[in-house]
Coordinates of C-alpha atoms in Angstrom, one line a residue:
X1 CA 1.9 121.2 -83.1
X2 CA 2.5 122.2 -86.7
X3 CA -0.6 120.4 -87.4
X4 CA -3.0 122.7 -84.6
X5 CA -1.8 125.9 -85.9
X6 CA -2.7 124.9 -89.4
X7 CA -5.9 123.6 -88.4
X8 CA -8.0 127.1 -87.7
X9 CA -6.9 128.4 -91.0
X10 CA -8.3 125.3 -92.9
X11 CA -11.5 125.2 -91.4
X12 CA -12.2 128.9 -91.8
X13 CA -13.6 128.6 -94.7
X14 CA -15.9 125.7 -93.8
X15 CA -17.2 127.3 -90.8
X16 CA -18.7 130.7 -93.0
X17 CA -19.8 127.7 -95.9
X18 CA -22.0 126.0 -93.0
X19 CA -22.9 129.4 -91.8
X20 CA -23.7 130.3 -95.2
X21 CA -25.7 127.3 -95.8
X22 CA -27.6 127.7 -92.6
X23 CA -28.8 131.4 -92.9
X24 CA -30.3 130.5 -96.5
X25 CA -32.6 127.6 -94.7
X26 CA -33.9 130.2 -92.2
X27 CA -31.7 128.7 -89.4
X28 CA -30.1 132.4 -88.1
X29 CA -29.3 131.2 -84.9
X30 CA -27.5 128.0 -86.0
X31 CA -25.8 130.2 -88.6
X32 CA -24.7 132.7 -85.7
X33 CA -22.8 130.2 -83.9
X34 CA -20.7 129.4 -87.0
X35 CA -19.9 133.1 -88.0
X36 CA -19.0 134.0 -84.3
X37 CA -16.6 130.3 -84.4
X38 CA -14.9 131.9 -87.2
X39 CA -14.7 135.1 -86.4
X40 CA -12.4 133.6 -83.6
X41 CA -9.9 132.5 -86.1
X42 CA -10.2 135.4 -88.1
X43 CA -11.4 138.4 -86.3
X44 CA -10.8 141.2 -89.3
X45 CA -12.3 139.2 -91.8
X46 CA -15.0 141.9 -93.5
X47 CA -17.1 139.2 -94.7
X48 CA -17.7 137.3 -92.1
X49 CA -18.5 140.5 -90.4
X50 CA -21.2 141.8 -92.7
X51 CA -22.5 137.8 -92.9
X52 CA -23.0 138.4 -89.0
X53 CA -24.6 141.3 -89.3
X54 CA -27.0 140.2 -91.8
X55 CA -27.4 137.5 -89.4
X56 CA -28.2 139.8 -86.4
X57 CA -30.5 141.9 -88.6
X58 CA -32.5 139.0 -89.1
X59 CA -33.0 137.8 -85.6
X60 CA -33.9 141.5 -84.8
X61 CA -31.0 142.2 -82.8
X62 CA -30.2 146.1 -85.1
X63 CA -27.6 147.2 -82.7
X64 CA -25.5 144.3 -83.1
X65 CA -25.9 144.4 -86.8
X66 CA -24.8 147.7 -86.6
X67 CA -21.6 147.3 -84.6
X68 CA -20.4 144.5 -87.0
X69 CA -21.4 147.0 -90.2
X70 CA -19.2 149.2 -88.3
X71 CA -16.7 146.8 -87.9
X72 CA -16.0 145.6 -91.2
X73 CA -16.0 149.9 -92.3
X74 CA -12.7 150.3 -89.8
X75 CA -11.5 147.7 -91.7
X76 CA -12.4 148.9 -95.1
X77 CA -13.9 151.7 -95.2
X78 CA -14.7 151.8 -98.7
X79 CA -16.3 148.3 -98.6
X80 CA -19.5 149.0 -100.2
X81 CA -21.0 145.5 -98.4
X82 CA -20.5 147.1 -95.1
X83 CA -21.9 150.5 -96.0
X84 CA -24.9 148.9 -97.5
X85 CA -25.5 146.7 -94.0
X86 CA -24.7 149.9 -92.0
X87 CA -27.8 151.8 -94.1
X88 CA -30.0 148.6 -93.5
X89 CA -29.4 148.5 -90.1
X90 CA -30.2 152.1 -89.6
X91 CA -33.1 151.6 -91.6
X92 CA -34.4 149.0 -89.2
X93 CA -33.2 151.4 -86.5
X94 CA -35.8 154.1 -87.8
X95 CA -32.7 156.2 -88.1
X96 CA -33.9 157.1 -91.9
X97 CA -31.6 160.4 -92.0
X98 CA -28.6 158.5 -91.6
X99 CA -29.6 155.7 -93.3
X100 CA -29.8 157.6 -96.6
X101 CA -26.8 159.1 -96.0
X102 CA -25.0 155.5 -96.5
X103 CA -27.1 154.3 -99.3
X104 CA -26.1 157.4 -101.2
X105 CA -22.6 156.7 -99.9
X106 CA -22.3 153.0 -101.4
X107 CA -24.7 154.3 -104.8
X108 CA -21.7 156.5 -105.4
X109 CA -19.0 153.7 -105.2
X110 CA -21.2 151.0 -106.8
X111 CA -23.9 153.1 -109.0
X112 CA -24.3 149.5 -110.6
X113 CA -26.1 147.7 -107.9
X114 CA -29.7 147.9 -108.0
X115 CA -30.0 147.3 -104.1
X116 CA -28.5 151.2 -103.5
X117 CA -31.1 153.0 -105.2
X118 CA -34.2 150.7 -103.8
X119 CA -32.5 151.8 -100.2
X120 CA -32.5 155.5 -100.9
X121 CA -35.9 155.1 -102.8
X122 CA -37.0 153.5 -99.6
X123 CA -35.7 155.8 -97.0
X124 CA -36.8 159.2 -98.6
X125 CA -40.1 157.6 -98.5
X126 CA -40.1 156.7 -94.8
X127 CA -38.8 160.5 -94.0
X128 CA -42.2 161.7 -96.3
X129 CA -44.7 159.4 -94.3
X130 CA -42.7 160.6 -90.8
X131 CA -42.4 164.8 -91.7
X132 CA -44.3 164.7 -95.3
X133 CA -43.4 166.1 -98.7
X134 CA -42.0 170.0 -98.3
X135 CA -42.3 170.8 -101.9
X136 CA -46.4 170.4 -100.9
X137 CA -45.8 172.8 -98.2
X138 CA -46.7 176.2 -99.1
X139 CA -46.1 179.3 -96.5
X140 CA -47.8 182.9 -98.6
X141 CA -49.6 184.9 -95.7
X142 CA -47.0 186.4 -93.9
X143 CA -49.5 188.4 -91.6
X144 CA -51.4 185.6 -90.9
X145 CA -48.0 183.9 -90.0
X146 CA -47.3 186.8 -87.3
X147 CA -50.8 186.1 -86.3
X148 CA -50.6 183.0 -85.0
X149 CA -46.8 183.6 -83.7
X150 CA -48.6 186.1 -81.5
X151 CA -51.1 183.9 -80.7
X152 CA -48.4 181.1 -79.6
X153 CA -46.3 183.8 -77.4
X154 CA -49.3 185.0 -75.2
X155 CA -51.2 181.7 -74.8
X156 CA -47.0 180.4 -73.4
X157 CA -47.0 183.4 -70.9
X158 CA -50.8 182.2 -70.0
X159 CA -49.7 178.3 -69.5
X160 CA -46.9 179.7 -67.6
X161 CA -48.9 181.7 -64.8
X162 CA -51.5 179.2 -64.6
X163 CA -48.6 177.0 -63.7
X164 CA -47.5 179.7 -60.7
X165 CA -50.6 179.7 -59.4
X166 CA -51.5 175.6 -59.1
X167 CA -51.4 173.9 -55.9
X168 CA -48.4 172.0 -54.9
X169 CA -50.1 168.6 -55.1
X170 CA -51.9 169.7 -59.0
X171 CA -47.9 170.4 -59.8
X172 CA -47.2 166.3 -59.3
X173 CA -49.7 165.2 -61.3
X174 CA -49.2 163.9 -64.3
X175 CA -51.9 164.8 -66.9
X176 CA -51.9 162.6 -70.4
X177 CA -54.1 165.1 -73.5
X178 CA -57.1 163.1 -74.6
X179 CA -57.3 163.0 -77.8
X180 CA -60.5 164.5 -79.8
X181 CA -63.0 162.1 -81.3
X182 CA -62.4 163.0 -84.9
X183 CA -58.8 162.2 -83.8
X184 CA -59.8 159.2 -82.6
X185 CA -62.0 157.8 -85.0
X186 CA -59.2 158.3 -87.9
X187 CA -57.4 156.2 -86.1
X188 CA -59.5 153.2 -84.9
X189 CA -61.4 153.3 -87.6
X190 CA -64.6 150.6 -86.9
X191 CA -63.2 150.2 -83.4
X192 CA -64.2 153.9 -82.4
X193 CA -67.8 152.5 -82.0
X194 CA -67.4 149.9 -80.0
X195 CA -64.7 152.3 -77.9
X196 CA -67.3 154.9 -77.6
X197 CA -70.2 152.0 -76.5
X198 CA -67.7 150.3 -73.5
X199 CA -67.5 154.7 -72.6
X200 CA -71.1 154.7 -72.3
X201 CA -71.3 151.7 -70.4
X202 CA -69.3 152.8 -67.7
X203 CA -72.2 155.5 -67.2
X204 CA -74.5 152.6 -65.3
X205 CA -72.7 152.5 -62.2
X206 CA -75.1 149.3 -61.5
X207 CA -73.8 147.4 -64.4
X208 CA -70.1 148.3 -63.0
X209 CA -70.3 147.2 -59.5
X210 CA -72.4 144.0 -60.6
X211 CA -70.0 140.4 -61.2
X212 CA -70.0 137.6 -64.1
X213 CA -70.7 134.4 -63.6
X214 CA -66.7 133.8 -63.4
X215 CA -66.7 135.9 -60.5
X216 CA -65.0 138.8 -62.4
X217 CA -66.1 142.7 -62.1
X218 CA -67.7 144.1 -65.3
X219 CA -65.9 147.0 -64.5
X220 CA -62.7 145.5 -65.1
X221 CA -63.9 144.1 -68.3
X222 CA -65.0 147.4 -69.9
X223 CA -61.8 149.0 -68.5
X224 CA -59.7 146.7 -70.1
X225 CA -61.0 146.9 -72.8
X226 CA -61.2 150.4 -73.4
X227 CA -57.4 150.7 -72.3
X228 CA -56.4 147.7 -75.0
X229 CA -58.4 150.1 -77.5
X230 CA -56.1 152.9 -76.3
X231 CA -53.1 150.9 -76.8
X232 CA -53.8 150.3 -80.3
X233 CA -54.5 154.0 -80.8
X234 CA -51.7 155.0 -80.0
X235 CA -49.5 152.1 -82.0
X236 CA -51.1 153.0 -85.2
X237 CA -50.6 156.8 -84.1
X238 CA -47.0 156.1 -84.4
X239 CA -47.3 153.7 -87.1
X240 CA -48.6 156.4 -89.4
X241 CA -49.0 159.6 -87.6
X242 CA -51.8 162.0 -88.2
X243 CA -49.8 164.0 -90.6
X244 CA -48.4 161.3 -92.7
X245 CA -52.2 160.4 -93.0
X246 CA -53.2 164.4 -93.9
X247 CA -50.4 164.3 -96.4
X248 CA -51.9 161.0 -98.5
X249 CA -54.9 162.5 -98.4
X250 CA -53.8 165.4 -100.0
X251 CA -52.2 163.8 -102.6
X252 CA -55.7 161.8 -103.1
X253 CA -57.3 164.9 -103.9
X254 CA -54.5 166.1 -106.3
X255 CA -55.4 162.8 -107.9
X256 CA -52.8 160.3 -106.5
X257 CA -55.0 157.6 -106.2
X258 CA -55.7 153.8 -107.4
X259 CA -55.5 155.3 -110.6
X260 CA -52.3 157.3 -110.6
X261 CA -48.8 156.6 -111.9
X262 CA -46.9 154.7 -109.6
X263 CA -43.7 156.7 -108.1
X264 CA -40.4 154.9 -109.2
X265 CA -39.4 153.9 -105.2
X266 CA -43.1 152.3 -105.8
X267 CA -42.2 150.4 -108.3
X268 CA -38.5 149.2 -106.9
X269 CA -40.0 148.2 -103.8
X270 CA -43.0 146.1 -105.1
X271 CA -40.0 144.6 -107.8
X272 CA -37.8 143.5 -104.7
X273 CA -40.7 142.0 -102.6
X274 CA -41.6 140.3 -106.0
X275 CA -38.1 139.0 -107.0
X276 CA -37.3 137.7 -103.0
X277 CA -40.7 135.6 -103.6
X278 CA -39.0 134.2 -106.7
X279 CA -36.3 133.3 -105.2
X280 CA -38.2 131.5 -101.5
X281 CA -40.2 129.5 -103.8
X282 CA -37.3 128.1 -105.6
X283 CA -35.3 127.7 -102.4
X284 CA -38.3 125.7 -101.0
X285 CA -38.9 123.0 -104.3
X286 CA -41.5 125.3 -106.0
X287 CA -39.6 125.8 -109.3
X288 CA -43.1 125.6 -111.5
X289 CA -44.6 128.0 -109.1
X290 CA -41.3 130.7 -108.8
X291 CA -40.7 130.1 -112.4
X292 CA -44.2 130.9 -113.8
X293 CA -44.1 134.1 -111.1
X294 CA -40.8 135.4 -112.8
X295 CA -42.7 135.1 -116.2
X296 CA -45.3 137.4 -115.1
X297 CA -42.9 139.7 -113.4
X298 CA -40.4 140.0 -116.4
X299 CA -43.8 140.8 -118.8
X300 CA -44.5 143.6 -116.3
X301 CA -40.7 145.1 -116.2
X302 CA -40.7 145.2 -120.2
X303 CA -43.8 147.6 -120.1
X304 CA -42.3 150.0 -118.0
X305 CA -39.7 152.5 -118.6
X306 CA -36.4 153.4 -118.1
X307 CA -37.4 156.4 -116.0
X308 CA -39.9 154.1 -113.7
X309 CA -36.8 151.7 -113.2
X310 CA -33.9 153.2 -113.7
X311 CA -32.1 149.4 -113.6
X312 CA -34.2 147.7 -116.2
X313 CA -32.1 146.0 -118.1
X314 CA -30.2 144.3 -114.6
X315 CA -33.5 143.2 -113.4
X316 CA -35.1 141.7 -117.3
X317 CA -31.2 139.5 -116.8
X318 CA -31.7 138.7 -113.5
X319 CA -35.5 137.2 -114.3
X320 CA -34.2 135.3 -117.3
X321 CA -31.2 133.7 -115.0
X322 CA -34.1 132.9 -112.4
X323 CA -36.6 131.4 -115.2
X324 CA -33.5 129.0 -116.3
X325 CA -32.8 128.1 -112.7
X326 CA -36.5 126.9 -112.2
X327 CA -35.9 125.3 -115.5
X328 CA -33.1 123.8 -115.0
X329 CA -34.4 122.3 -111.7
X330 CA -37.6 120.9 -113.6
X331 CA -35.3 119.2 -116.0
X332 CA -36.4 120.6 -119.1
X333 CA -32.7 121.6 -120.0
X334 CA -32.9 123.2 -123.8
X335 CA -35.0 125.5 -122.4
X336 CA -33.1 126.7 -119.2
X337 CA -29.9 127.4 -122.0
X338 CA -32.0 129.5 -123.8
X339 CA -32.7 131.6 -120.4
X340 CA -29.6 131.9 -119.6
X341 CA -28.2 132.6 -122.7
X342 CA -31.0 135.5 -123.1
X343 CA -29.4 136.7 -119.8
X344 CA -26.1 136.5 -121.1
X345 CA -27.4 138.8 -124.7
X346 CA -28.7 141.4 -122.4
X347 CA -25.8 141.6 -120.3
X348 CA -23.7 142.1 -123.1
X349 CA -25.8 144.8 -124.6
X350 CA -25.5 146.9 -121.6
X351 CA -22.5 146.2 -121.0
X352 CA -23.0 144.4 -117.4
X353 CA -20.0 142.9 -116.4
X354 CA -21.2 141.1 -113.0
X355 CA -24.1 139.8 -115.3
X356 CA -21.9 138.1 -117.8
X357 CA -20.4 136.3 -115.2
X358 CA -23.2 134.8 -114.0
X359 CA -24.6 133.7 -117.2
X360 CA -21.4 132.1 -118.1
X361 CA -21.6 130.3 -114.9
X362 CA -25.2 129.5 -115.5
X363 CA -24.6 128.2 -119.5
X364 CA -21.8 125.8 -118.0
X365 CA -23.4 124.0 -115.6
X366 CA -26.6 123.6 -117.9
X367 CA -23.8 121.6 -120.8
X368 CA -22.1 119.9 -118.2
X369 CA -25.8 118.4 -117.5
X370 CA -26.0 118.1 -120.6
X371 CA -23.0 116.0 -121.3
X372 CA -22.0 118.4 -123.6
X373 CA -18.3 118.9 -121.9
X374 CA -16.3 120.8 -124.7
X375 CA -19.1 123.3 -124.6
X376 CA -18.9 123.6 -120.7
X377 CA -15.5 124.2 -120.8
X378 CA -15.4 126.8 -124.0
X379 CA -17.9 128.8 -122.0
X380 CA -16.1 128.6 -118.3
X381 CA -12.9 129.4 -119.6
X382 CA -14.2 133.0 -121.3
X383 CA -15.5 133.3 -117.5
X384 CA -12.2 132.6 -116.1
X385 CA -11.1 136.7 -116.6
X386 CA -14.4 137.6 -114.8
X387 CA -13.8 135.6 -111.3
X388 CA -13.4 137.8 -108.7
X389 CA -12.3 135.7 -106.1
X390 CA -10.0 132.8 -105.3
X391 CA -12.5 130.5 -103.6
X392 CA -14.3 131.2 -106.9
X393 CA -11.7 130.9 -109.1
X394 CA -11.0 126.9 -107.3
X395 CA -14.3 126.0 -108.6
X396 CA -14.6 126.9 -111.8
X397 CA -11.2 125.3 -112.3
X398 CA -12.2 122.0 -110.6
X399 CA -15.6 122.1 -112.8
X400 CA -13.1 122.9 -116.4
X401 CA -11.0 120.1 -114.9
X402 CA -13.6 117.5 -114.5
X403 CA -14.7 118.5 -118.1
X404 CA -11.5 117.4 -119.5
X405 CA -11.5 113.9 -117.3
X406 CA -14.5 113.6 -118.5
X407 CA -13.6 113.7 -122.1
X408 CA -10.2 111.5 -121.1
X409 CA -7.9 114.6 -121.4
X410 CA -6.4 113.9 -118.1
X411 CA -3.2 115.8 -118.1
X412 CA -4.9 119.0 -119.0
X413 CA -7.6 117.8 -116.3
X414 CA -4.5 117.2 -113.7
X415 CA -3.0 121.2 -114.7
X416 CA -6.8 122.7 -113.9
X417 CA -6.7 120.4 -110.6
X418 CA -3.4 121.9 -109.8
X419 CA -4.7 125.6 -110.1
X420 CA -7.6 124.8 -107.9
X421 CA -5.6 123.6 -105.3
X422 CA -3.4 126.7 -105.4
X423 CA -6.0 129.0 -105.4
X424 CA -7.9 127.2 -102.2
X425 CA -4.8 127.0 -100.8
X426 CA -5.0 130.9 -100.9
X427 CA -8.2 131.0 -99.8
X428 CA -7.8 128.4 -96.8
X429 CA -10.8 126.8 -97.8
X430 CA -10.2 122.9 -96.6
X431 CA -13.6 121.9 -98.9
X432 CA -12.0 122.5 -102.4
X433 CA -8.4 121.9 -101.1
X434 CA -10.3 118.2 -100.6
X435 CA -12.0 118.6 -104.2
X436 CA -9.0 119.8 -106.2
X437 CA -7.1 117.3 -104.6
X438 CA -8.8 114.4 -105.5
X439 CA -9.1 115.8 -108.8
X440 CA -5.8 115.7 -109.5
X441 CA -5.4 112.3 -108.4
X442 CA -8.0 111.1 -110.1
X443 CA -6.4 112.7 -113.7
X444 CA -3.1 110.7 -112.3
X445 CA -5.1 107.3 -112.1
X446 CA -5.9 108.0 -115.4
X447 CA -2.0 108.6 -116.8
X448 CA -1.0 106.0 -114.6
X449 CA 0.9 107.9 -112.9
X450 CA 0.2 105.6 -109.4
X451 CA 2.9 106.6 -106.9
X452 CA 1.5 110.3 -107.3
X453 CA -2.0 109.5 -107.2
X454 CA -1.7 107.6 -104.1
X455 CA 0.6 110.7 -102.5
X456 CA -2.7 113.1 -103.4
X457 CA -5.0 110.2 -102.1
X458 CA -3.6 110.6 -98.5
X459 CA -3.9 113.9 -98.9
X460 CA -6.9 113.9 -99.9
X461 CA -8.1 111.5 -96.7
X462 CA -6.0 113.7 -94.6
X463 CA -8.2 116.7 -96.2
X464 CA -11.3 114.6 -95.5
X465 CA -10.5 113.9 -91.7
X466 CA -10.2 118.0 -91.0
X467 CA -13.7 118.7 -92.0
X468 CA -14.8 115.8 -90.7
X469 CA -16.4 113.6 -93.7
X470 CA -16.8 110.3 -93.3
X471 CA -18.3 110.1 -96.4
X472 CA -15.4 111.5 -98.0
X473 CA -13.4 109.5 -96.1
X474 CA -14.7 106.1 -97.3
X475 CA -14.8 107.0 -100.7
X476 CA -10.9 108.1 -100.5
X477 CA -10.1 105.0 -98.3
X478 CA -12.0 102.9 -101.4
X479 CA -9.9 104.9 -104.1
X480 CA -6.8 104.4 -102.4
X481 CA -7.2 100.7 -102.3
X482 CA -8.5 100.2 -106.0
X483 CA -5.0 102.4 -107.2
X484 CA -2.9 100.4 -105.3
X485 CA -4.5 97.3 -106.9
X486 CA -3.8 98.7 -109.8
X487 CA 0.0 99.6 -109.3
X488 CA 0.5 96.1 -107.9
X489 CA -1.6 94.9 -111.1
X490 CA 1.2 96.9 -113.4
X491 CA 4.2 95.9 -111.5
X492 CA 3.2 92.3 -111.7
X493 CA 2.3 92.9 -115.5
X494 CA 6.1 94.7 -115.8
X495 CA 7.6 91.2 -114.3
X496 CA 5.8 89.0 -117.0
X497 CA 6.4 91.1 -119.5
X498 CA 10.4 91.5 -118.7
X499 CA 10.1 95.4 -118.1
X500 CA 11.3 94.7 -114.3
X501 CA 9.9 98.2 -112.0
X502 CA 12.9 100.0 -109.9
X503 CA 13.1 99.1 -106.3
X504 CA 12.0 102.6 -105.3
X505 CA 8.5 101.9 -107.3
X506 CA 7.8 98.0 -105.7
X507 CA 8.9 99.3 -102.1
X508 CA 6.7 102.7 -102.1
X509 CA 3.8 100.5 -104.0
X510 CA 4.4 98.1 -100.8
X511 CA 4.9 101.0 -97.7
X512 CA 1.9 102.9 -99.3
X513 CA -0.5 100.2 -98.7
X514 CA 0.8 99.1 -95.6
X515 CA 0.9 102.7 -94.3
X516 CA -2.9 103.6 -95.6
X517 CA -3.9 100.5 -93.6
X518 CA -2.1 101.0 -90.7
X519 CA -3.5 104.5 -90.4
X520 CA -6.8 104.2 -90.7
X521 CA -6.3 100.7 -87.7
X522 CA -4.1 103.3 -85.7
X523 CA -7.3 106.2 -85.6
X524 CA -9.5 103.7 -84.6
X525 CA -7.8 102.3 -81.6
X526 CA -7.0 105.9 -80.8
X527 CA -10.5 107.0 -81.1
X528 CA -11.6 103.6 -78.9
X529 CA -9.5 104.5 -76.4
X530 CA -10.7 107.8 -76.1
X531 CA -13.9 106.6 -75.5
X532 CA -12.8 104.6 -73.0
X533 CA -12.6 106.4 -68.9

């Protein structure tokens, strides 16, 4: 029993990893069913929440991205994540009043993240296109004013006796305004011609009543086509209604046009579309491709100023980390440092602490690859102040670890393993707890330390068996059985040599082996027999 109520906090963290995973390949729906399986192990987590929602927002479903946006706020309600996912949802909603109510909301707790402004540089334009610009709205003739108010009040009390005096069947009827022509050609553009020609043809009552080869009425044909035309009047009518489309024509005669400055929401929202592109074509192999696109983009960010993006200096860092990603993944290794290292000057320069992080990260990995493991642990451990999480803080331990195994230092490599495991441990995240432990008995191999390596083995394999890796698990099972080899190797060599072992080490070197073995027959019959009806 002790071991099934352990289980659902150990595989927490491997359900959102999966889920994680999933969502980045485009699988939502796959990813859905691993956030909702963890969420019922830990139904308050925040994060999985807003993954969720991000999740649901995807797939289309808003209201459900909304509740868990919602969700995660009654949790926290200062967590920035969720009032970010709350605005987007909203957003998507078309509920662009409270939408930039949130962004503003989460700009003031995190006036460092770029994504805030874009959303209320975003949703100020939707409310312009939906109820245009009111600074360009300009009320002077106050008689002209009462005119029309006049106008409005007797042509109500008109509508309102012509209503008295209709018949009771007119009353029922339900009576749609027909647009003008002027209106409708606006709005179908070329299509208005053919509209106005299928009109027309409806005039030769012959043509109507007469049949097509297929045996259909070529009434029905004009009729359906005329009402498909009506359809799509009336989408683009509330895609971008008629005064949305008087408004940019104003602003095309106050000289707005191709020509013109670009507004800064203009700019942020052609810079995210431009940077998500960067980052698909990476995710998808495309490294030359997104690399050579971040090039052009950072070239274009350097010519503009700090008043047309407000967050310059972020996005020039976050280019020069992409451009050393692609490199990186094209192999050409000196120069992804120097990208990375360029994003680590101007995050230093502006004092962007999130940035640092990430180019330390970045700098690591590229001198680990490198083989250049001093180097990769000199730069990890000035990023060990920075980590802001425990899950992340078991990684970059394991990674300074493996450094120091790497260069033979295996007892500082066993302390780093020790701290990973602890901080996994506090994360309940069953994947590094496997990592960390294999790490440190790995640097106990190395010191010869045997009976403790073999202990860390099996709990390694036991580690392994939760997620379930078989992988893993034959690559444990393998490293169990060379240690042992090798702690019977010493003990045999401690006989010859006149150095006789204690009893303790030759019977736990013995029971080890035989238990390992005896395990791994024991789960096989098991699982055989459960096979069996």
């Amino acid at each position: 029993m002790a071991d099934e109520d352990l289980l659902p906090v150990l595989s927490f963290g491997n359900l959102m990893s999966e889920g994680l995973a999933l969502s980045r390949r485009g699988q939502h729906e796959k990813a859905l069913g691993r956030f909702n399986d963890a969420l019922k192990l830990r139904a308050s987590d925040k994060h999985c929440l807003i993954t969720r929602s991000k999740c649901f927002l995807r797939l289309g479903d808003t209201e459900n991205s909304l509740k868990d946006a919602e969700a995660s706020l009654q949790i926290d309600d200062t967590f920035y994540e969720g009032l970010y996912q709350k605005a987007e949802s909203l957003y998507a909603m078309g509920d662009f009043e409270f939408a930039l109510v949130f962004y503003h909301r989460g700009r003031r707790l995190r006036p460092d993240l770029h994504k805030f402004l874009l959303g209320i540089h975003k949703a100020e334009e939707a409310i312009i296109n939906c109820i245009g610009n009111p600074s360009t709205v300009k009320l002077e003739n106050k008689e002209e004013l009462c005119f029309v108010s006049r106008q409005a009040e007797l042509q109500s009390k008109k509508d309102s006796q012509k209503q008295q005096k209709k018949p009771k069947d007119q009353k029922d009827q339900k009576h749609t305004k027909k647009k003008s022509p002027k209106t409708e050609q606006q709005l179908l553009g070329r299509l208005y011609d053919d509209k106005a020609y299928l009109e027309k043809l409806l005039k030769d009552e012959d043509l109507m009543q007469s049949n097509t080869r297929q045996g259909t009425k070529v009434m029905d044909l004009v009729l359906g086509g005329i009402s498909y035309l009506n359809q799509r009047r009336d989408f683009w009518q509330q895609q971008k209604p008629m005064y949305a489309r008087e408004y940019d024509r104003k602003l095309l005669r106050l000289g707005w046009g191709r020509e013109r400055k670009l507004k800064p929401a203009e700019i942020a929202r052609a810079i995210a579309k431009e940077m998500e592109d960067i980052e698909q074509m990476l995710a998808r192999g495309s490294a030359e491709q997104s690399c050579r696109k971040a090039e052009h983009l950072l070239k274009k960010i350097r010519a503009w100023s700090e008043d047309d993006v407000p967050n310059k200096y972020e996005l020039i860092g976050n280019l020069h980390s992409h451009i050393g990603n692609a490199q990186l993944a094209m192999g050409q290794m000196e120069a992804a440092l120097h990208s990375h290292e360029m994003d680590l000057e101007c995050a230093r320069e502006h004092s962007l602490t999130d940035s640092v992080s990430r180019a330390l990260d970045n700098i690591g990995h590229v001198y680990a690859r490198l083989g250049e493991f001093q180097q990769a642990i000199n730069t990890w451990e000035e990023k060990i102040p920075l980590a802001q999480s425990s899950l992340e803080k078991a990684w970059l331990f394991h990674e300074i670890g493996r450094c120091y195994l790497e260069l033979d230092n295996a007892e500082v490599a066993q302390d780093y393993g020790e701290q990973s495991l602890q901080s996994a441990d506090e994360e309940g995240d069953v994947e590094w707890q496997l990592h960390a432990t294999v790490l440190v008995a790995q640097a106990q191999v190395k010191l010869k330390n045997y009976p403790s390596a073999i202990l860390n083995f099996e709990r390694a394999l036991e580690k392994a068996r939760l997620m379930p890796s078989e992988t893993a698990q034959n690559g444990i099972i393998a490293a169990l059985d060379n240690v042992s080899k090798s702690f019977i190797a010493e003990l045999t060599k401690g006989q010859k040599d006149g150095s006789i072992p204690s009893h303790e080490d030759r019977l736990f070197s013995r029971e080890s082996i035989k238990t390992t073995a005896e395990n791994v027959e024991e789960e096989e019959e098991e699982g055989n027999q459960d096979e069996q009806p």
